[in-house]
mmCIF file of C-alpha atoms in Angstrom:
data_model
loop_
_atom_site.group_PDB
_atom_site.id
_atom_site.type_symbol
_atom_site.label_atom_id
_atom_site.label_comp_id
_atom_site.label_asym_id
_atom_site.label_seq_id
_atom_site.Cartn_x
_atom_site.Cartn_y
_atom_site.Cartn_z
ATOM 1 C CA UNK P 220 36.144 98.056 162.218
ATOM 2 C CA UNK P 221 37.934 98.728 159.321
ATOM 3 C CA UNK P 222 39.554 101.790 159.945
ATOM 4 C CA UNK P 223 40.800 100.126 163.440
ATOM 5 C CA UNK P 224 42.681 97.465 161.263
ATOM 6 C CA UNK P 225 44.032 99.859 158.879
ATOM 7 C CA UNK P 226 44.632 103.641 160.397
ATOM 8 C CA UNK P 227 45.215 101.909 164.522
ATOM 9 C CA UNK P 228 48.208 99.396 162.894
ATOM 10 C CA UNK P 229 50.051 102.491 161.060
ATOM 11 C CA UNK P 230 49.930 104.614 163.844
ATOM 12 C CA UNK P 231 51.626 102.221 166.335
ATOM 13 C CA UNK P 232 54.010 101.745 163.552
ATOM 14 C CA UNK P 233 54.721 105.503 163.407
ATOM 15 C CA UNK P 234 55.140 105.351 167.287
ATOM 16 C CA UNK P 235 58.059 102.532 166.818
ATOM 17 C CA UNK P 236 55.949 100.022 167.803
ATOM 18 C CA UNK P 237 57.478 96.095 166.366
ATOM 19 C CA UNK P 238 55.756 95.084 163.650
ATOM 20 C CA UNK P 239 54.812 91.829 165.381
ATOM 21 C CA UNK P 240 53.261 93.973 168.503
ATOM 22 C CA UNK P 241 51.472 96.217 166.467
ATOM 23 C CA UNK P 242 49.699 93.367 164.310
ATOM 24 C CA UNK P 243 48.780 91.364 167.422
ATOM 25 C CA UNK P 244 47.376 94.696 169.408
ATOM 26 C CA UNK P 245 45.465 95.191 166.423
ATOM 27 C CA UNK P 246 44.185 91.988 165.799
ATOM 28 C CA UNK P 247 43.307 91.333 170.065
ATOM 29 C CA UNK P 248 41.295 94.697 170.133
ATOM 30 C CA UNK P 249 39.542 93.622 166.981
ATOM 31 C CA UNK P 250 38.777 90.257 168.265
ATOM 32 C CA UNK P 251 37.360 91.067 171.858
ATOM 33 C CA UNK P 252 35.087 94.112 171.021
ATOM 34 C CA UNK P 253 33.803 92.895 168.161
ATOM 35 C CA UNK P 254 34.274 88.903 167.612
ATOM 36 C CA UNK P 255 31.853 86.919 169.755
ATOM 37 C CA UNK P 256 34.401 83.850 169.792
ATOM 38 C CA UNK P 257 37.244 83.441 173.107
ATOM 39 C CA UNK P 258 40.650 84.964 173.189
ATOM 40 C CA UNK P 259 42.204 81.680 172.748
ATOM 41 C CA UNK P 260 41.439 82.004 168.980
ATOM 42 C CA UNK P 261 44.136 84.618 168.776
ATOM 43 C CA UNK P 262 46.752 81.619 169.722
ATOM 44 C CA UNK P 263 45.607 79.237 167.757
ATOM 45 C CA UNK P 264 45.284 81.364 164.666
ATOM 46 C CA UNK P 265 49.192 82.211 165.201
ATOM 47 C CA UNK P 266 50.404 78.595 165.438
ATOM 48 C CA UNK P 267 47.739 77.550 161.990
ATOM 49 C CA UNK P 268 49.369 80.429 160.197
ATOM 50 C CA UNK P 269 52.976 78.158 160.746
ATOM 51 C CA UNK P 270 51.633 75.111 159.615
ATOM 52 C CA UNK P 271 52.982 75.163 156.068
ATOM 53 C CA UNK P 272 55.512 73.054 155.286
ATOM 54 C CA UNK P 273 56.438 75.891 152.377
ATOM 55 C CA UNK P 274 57.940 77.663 155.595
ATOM 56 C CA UNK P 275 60.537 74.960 156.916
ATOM 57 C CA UNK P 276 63.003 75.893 154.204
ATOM 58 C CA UNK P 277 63.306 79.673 155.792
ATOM 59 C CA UNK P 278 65.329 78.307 159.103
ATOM 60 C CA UNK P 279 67.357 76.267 156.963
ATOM 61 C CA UNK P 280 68.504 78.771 154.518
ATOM 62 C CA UNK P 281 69.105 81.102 157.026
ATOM 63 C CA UNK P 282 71.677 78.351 159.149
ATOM 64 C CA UNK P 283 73.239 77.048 155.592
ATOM 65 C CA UNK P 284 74.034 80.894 155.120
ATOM 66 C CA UNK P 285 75.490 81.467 158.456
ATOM 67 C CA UNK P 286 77.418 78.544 158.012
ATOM 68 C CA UNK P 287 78.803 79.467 154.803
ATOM 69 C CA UNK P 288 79.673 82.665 155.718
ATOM 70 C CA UNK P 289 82.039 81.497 158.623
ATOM 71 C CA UNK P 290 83.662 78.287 157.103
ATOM 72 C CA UNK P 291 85.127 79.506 153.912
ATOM 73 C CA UNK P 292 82.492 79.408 151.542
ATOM 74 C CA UNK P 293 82.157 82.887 151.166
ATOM 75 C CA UNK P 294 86.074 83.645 150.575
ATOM 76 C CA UNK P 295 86.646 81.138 148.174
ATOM 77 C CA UNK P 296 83.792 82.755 145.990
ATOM 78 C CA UNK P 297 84.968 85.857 146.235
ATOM 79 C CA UNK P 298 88.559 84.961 145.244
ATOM 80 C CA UNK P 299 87.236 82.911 142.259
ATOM 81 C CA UNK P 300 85.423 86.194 141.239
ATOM 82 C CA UNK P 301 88.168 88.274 141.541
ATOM 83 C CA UNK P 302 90.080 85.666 139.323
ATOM 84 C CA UNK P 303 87.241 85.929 136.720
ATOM 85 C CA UNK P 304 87.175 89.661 136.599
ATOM 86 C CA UNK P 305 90.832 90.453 138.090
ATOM 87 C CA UNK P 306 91.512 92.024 134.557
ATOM 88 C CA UNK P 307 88.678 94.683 134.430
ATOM 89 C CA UNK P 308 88.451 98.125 135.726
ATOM 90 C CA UNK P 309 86.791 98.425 138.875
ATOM 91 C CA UNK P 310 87.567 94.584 139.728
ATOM 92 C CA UNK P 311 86.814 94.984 143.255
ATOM 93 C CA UNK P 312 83.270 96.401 143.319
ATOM 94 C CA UNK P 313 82.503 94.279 140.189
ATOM 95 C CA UNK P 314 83.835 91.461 142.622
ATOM 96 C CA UNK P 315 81.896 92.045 145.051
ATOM 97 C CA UNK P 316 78.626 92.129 142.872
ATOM 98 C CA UNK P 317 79.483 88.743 141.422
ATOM 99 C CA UNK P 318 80.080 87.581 144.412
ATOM 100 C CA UNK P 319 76.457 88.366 145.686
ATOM 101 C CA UNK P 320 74.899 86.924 142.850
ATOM 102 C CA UNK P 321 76.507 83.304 143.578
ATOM 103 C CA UNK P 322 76.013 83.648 147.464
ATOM 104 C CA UNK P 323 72.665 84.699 146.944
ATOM 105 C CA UNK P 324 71.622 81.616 145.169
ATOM 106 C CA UNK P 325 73.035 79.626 147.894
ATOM 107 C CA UNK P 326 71.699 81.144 151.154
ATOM 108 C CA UNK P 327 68.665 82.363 150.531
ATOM 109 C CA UNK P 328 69.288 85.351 153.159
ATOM 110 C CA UNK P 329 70.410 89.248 152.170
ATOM 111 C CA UNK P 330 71.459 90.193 155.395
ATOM 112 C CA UNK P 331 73.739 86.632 155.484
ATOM 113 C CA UNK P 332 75.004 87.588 152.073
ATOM 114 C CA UNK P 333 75.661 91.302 152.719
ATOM 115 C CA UNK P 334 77.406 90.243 156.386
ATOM 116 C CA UNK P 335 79.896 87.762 154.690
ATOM 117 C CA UNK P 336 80.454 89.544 151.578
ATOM 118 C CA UNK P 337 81.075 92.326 153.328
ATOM 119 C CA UNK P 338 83.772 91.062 155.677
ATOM 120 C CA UNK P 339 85.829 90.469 152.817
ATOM 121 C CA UNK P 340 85.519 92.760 150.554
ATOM 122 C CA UNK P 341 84.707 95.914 152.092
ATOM 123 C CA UNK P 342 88.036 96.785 153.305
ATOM 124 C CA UNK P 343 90.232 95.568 150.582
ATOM 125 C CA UNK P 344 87.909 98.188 148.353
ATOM 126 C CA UNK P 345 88.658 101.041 150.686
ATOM 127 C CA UNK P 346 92.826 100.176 150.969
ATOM 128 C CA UNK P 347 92.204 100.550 146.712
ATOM 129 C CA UNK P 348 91.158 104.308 147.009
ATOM 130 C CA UNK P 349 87.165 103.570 147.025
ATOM 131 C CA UNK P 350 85.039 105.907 149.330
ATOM 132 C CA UNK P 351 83.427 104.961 152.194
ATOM 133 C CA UNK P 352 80.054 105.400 151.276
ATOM 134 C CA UNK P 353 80.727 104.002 147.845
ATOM 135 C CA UNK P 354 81.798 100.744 149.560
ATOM 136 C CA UNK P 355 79.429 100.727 152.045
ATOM 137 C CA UNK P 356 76.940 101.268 149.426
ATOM 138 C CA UNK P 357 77.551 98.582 147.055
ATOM 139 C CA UNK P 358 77.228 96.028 149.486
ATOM 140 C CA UNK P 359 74.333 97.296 150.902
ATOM 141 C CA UNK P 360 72.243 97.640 147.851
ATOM 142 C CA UNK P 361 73.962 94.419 146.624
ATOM 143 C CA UNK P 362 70.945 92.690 149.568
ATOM 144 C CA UNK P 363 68.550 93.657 146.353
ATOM 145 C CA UNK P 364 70.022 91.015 144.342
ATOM 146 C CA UNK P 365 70.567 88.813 146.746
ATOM 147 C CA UNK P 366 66.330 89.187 147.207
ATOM 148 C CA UNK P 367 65.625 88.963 144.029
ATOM 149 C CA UNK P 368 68.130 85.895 143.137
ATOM 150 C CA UNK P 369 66.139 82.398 144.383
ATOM 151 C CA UNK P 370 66.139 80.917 146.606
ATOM 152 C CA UNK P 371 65.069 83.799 148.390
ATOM 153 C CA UNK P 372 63.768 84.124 151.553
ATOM 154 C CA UNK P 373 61.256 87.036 150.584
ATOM 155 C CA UNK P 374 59.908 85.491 147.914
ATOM 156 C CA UNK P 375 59.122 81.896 149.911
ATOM 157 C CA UNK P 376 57.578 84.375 152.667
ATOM 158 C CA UNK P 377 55.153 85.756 150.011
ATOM 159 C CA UNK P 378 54.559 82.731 148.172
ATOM 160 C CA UNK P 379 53.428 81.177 151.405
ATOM 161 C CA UNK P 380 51.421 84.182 152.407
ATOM 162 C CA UNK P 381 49.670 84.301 148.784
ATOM 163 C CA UNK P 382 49.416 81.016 148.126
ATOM 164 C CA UNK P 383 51.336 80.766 144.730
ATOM 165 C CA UNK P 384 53.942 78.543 143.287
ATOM 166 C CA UNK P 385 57.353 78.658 145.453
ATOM 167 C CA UNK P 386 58.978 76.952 141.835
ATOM 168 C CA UNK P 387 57.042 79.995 139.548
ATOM 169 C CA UNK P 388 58.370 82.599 141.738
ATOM 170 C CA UNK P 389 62.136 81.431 142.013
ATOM 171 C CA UNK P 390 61.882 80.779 138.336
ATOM 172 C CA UNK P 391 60.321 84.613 137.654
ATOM 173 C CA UNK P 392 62.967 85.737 140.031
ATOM 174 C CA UNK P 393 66.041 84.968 138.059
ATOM 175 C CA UNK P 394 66.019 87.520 134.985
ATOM 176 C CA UNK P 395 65.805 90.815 136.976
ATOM 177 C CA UNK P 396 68.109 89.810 139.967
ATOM 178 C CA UNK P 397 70.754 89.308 136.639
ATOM 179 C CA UNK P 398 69.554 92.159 135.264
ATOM 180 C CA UNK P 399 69.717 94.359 138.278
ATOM 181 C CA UNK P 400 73.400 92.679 138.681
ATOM 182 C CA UNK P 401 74.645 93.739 135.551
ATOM 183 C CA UNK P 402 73.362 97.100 136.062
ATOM 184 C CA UNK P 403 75.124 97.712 139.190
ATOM 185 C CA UNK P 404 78.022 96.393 137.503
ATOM 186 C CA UNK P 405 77.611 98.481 134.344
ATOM 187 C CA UNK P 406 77.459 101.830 136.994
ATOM 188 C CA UNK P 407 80.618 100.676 138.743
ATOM 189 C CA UNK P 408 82.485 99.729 135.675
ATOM 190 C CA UNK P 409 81.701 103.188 133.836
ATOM 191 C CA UNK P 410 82.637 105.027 137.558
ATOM 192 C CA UNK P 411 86.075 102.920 137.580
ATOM 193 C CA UNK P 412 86.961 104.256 134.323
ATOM 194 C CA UNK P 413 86.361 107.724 135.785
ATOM 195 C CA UNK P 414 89.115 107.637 138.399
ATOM 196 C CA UNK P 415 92.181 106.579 139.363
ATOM 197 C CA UNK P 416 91.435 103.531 141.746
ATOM 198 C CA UNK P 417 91.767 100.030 141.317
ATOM 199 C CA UNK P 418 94.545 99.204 138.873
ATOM 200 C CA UNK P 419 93.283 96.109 137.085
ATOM 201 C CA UNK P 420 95.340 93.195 137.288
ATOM 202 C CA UNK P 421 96.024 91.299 133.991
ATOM 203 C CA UNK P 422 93.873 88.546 133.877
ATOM 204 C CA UNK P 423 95.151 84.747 134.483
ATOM 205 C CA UNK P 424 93.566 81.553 133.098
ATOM 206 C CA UNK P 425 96.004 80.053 135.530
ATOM 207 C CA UNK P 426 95.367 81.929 138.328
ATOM 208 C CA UNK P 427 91.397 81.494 137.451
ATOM 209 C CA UNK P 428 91.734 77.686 137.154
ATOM 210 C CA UNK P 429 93.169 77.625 140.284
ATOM 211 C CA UNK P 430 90.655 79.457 142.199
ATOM 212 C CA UNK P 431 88.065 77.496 140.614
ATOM 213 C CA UNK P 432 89.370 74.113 141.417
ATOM 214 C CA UNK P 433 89.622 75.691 145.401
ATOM 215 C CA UNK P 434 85.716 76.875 145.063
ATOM 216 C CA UNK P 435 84.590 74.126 143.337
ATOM 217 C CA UNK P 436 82.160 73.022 146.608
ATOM 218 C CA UNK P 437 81.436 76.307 147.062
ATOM 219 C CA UNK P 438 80.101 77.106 143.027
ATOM 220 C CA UNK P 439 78.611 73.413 143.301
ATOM 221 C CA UNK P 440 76.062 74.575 145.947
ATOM 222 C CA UNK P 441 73.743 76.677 143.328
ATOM 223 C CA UNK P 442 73.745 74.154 140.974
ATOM 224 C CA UNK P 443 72.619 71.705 143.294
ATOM 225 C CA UNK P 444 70.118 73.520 144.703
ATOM 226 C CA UNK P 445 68.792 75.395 141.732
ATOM 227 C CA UNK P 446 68.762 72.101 139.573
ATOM 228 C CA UNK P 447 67.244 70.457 142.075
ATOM 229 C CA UNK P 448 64.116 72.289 142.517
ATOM 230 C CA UNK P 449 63.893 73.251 138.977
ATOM 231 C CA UNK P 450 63.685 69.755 137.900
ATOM 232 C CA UNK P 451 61.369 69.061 140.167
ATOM 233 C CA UNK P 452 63.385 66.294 141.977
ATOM 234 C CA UNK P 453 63.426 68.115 145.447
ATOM 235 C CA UNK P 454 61.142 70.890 146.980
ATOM 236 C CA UNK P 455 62.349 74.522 148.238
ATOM 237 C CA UNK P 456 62.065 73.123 151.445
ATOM 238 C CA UNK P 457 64.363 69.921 150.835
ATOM 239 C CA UNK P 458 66.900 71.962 148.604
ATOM 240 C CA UNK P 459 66.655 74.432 152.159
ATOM 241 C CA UNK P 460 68.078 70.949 153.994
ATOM 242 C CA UNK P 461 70.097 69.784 151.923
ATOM 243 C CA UNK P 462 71.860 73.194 151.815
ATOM 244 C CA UNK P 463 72.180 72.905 155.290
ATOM 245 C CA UNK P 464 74.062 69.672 155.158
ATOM 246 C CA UNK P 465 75.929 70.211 152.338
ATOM 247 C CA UNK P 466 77.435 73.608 154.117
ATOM 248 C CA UNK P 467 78.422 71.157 157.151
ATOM 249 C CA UNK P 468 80.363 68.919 154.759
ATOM 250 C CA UNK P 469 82.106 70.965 152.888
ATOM 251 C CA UNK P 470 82.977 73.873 155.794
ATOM 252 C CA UNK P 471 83.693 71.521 158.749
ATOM 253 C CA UNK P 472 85.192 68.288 156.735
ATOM 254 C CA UNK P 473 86.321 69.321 153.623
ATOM 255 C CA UNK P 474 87.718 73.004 154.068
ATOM 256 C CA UNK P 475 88.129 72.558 158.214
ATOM 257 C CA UNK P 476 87.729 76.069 158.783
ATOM 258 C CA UNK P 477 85.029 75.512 161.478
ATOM 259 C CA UNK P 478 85.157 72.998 163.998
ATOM 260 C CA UNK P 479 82.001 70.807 164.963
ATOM 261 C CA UNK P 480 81.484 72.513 168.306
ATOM 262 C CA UNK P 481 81.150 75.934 166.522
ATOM 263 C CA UNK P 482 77.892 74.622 164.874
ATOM 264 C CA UNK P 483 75.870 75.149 168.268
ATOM 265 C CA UNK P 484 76.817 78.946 168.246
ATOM 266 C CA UNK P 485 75.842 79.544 164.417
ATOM 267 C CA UNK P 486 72.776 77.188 165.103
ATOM 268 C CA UNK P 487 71.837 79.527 167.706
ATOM 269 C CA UNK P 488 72.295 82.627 165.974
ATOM 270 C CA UNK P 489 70.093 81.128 162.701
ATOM 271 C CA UNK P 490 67.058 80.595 165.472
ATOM 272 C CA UNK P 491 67.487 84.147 166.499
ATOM 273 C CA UNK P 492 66.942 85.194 163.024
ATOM 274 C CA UNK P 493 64.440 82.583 162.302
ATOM 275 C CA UNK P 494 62.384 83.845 165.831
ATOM 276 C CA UNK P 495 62.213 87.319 164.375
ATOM 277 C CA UNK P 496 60.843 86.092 161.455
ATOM 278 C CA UNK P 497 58.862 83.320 162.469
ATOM 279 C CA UNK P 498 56.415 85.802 165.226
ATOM 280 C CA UNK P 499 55.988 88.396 162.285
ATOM 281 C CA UNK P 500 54.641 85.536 160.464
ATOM 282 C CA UNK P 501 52.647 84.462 163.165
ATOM 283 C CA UNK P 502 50.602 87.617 163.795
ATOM 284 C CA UNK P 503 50.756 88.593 160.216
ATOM 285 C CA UNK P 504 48.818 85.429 159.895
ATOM 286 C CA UNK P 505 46.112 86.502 162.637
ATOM 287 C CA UNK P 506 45.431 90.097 160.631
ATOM 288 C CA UNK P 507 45.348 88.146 157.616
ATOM 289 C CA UNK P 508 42.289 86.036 158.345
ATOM 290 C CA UNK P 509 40.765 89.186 160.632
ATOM 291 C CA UNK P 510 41.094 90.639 157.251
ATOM 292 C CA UNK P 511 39.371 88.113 155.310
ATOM 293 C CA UNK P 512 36.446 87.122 157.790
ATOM 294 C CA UNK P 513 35.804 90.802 159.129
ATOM 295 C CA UNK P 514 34.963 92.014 155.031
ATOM 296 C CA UNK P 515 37.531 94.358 155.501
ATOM 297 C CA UNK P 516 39.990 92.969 152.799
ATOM 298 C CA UNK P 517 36.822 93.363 150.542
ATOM 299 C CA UNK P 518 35.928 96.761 151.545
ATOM 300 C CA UNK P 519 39.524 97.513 150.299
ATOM 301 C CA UNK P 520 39.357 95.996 147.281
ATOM 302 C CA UNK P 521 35.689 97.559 146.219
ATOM 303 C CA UNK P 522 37.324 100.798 147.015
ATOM 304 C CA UNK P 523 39.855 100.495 144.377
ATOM 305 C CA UNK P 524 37.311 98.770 142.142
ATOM 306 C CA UNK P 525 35.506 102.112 142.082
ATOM 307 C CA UNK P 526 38.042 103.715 140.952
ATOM 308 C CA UNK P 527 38.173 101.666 137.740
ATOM 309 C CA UNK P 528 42.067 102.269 137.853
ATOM 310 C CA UNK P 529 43.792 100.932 134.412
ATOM 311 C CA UNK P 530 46.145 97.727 135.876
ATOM 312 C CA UNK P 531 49.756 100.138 134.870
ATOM 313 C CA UNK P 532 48.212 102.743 137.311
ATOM 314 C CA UNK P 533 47.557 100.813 139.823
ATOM 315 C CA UNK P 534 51.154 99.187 139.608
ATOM 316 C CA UNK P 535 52.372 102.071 139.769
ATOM 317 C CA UNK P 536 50.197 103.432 142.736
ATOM 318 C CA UNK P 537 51.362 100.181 144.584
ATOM 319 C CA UNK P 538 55.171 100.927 143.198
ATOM 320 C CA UNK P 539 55.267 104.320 145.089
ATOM 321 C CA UNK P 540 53.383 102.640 148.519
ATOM 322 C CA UNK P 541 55.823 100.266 148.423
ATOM 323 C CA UNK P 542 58.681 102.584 147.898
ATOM 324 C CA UNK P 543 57.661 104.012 151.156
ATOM 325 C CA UNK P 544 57.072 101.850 153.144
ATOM 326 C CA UNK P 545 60.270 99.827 152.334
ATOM 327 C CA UNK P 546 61.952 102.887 153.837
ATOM 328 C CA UNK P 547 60.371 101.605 157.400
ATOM 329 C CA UNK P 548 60.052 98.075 157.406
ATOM 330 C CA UNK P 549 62.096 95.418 156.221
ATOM 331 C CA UNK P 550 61.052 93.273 153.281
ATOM 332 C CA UNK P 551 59.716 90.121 155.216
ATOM 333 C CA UNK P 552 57.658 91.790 157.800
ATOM 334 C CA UNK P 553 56.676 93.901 154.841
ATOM 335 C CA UNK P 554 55.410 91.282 152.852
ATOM 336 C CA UNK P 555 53.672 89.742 155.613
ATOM 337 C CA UNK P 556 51.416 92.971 156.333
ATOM 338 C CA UNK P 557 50.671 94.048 153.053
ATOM 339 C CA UNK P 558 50.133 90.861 151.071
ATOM 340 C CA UNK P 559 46.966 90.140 152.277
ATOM 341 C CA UNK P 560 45.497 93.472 151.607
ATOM 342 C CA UNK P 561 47.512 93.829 148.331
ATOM 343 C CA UNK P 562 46.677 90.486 146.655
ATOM 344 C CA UNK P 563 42.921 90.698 146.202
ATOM 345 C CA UNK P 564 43.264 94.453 145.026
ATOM 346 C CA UNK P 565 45.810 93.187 142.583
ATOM 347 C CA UNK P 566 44.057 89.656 141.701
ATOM 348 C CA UNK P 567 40.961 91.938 141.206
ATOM 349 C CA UNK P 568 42.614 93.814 138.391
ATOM 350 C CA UNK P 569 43.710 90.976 136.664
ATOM 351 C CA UNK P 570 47.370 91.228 137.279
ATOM 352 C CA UNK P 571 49.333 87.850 137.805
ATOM 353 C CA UNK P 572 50.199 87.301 141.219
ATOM 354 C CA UNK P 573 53.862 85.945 140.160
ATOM 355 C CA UNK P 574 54.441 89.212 138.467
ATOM 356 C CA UNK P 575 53.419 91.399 141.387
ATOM 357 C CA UNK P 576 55.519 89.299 143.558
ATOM 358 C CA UNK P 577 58.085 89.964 142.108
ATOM 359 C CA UNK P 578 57.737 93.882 142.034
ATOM 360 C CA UNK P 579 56.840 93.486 145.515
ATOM 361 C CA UNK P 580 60.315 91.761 146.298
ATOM 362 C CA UNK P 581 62.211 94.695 144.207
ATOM 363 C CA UNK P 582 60.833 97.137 145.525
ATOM 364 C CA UNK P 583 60.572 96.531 149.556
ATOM 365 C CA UNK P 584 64.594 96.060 148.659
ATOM 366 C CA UNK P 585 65.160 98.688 147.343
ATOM 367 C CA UNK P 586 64.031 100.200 150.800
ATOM 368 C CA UNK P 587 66.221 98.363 152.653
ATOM 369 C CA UNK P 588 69.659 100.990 151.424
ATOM 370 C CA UNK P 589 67.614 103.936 151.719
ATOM 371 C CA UNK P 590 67.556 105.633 155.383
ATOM 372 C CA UNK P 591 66.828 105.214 157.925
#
């Protein structure tokens, strides 16, 4: 039985079988040839898996972020960046960058952040002289930080799925998203000063003041959030609502640049997102407790016990697997298929879960700017 859950799954993936489809064939041909229990388990597996209230801030961060990115939220931050770092060489990209950082600690979602950072800044970078493909792929990589910057929608996924602290994992999450940031920045700042694009601007403490007092709701929204849940005053999940309202407020009342009936057509689109996500977690949920109650998760793990790996070379096994298969899949319906058989390899070994979170996060992001 083991090699059907493990060798059956990857193959339907290699056929271009959904990740959702392939986990639920799996999972129904495990459970009717060799579980003496009725189908109807498989159903009521998939709605237990849901019932986590950890999981009811992922729809909201994912509406507060389309919200954002259509009423002015997103344009306000990205002037007030290029007001901050107008005056250095290769503003724009380093803009743009910035930009992520604070949008990413409001929505939660990469491809949100990427979408409505993009609309902005993209062109303006290519009318300064920047290449195509260098435009295209700052923003794209930029969905790393935006990952690794809390709250994150990855990292709620996986603490849900491996049962850690949502709080420990934002908090762990921090450092490397800024480091990763600055990196980016410190490769487009040395490439700026390497050509001839993107004349600097001097820089204004008028012009920044200004910019700041029009994004003041906007920068407001990560300290509310972030303060919030790191004082322990609201949960993910609250801080996920009250994101949600506070986007309303400030896009439809205070800025006016969406109207109330708009808020049905950006609702809709956030369940869209939230559906794909939600059925991925659903039948990720199902393999997850096949896993568990069949012995294969243990089967796994004793395999890699025998090996009597040293914990770096393991970690750096699992770097490379996840390398790969971040090419393929997506981080979240990554997460949700290899968590389960990760964690008790890696728990085994003695490595912290919040740390391997973490390098799970960075590197299924990684794979999301590398083709296909």
């Amino acid at each position: 039985m083991t090699w059907i859950m493990t060798i059956f799954p990857a193959a339907l993936l290699l056929l271009g079988f959904p990740i959702y489809v392939t986990l639920l064939a799996t999972c129904a041909i495990v459970i009717l040839a060799f579980y003496p229990i009725p189908a109807t388990a498989l159903p009521q597996i998939m709605f237990g898996s849901l019932d986590s209230s950890a999981l009811l801030a992922v729809p909201f961060f994912i509406l507060a972020g389309e919200i954002m990115g259509t009423g002015g939220i997103s344009r306000r931050l990205v002037n007030w960046s290029k007001a901050l770092f107008g005056g250095t060489k290769a503003s724009l990209p380093i803009t743009t960058i910035a930009t992520c950082v604070v949008f990413g600690a409001i929505s939660g979602s990469s491809a949100a952040t990427v979408a409505s950072v993009g609309k902005i800044t993209f062109q303006p970078m290519l009318d300064a002289g920047y290449d195509r493909r260098f435009a295209a792929g700052l923003l794209t990589a930029s969905g790393l930080i935006d990952n690794m910057i809390p709250p994150s929608i990855a990292m709620i996924l996986f603490a849900a799925v491996a049962e850690v602290s949502i709080v420990k994992i934002f908090s762990a999450g921090i450092i490397p998203g800024l480091l990763f940031a600055l990196a980016f920045a410190a490769y487009v700042w040395i490439r700026g000063h390497r050509s001839a694009v993107d004349t600097p601007e001097p820089f204004s403490t008028k012009r920044l003041m200004n910019e700041t007092a029009n994004a003041v709701w906007a920068l407001g929204l990560p300290a509310l959030i972030l303060g919030g849940i790191y004082s322990g005053v609201i949960t993910a999940t609250e801080a996920g609502g009250i994101s949600c309202i506070y986007a309303v407020v400030v896009s439809v009342i205070i800025y006016r640049e969406i109207k109330w009936a708009d808020l049905r057509g950006l609702a809709e689109r956030a369940a869209y997102i939230t559906s794909q996500v939600m059925i991925v977690l659903a039948a990720a949920g199902v393999y997850s407790w096949l896993l568990t109650t069949s012995g294969a998760g243990p089967a796994i793990t004793s395999i890699f016990k025998n090996w009597a790996l040293h914990p770096w070379i393991l970690l750096l096994m699992v770097n490379v697997v996840l390398l790969l298969v971040g090419i393929f899949l997506d981080p979240p319906p990554a997460i949700l298929l290899l968590t389960p058989i990760l964690m008790p390899i890696i728990k085994d070994a003695g490595i912290d879960p919040i740390h391997f979170g973490i390098i799970m996060t960075a590197n299924l992001s990684i794979g999301c700017f590398t083709p296909p």
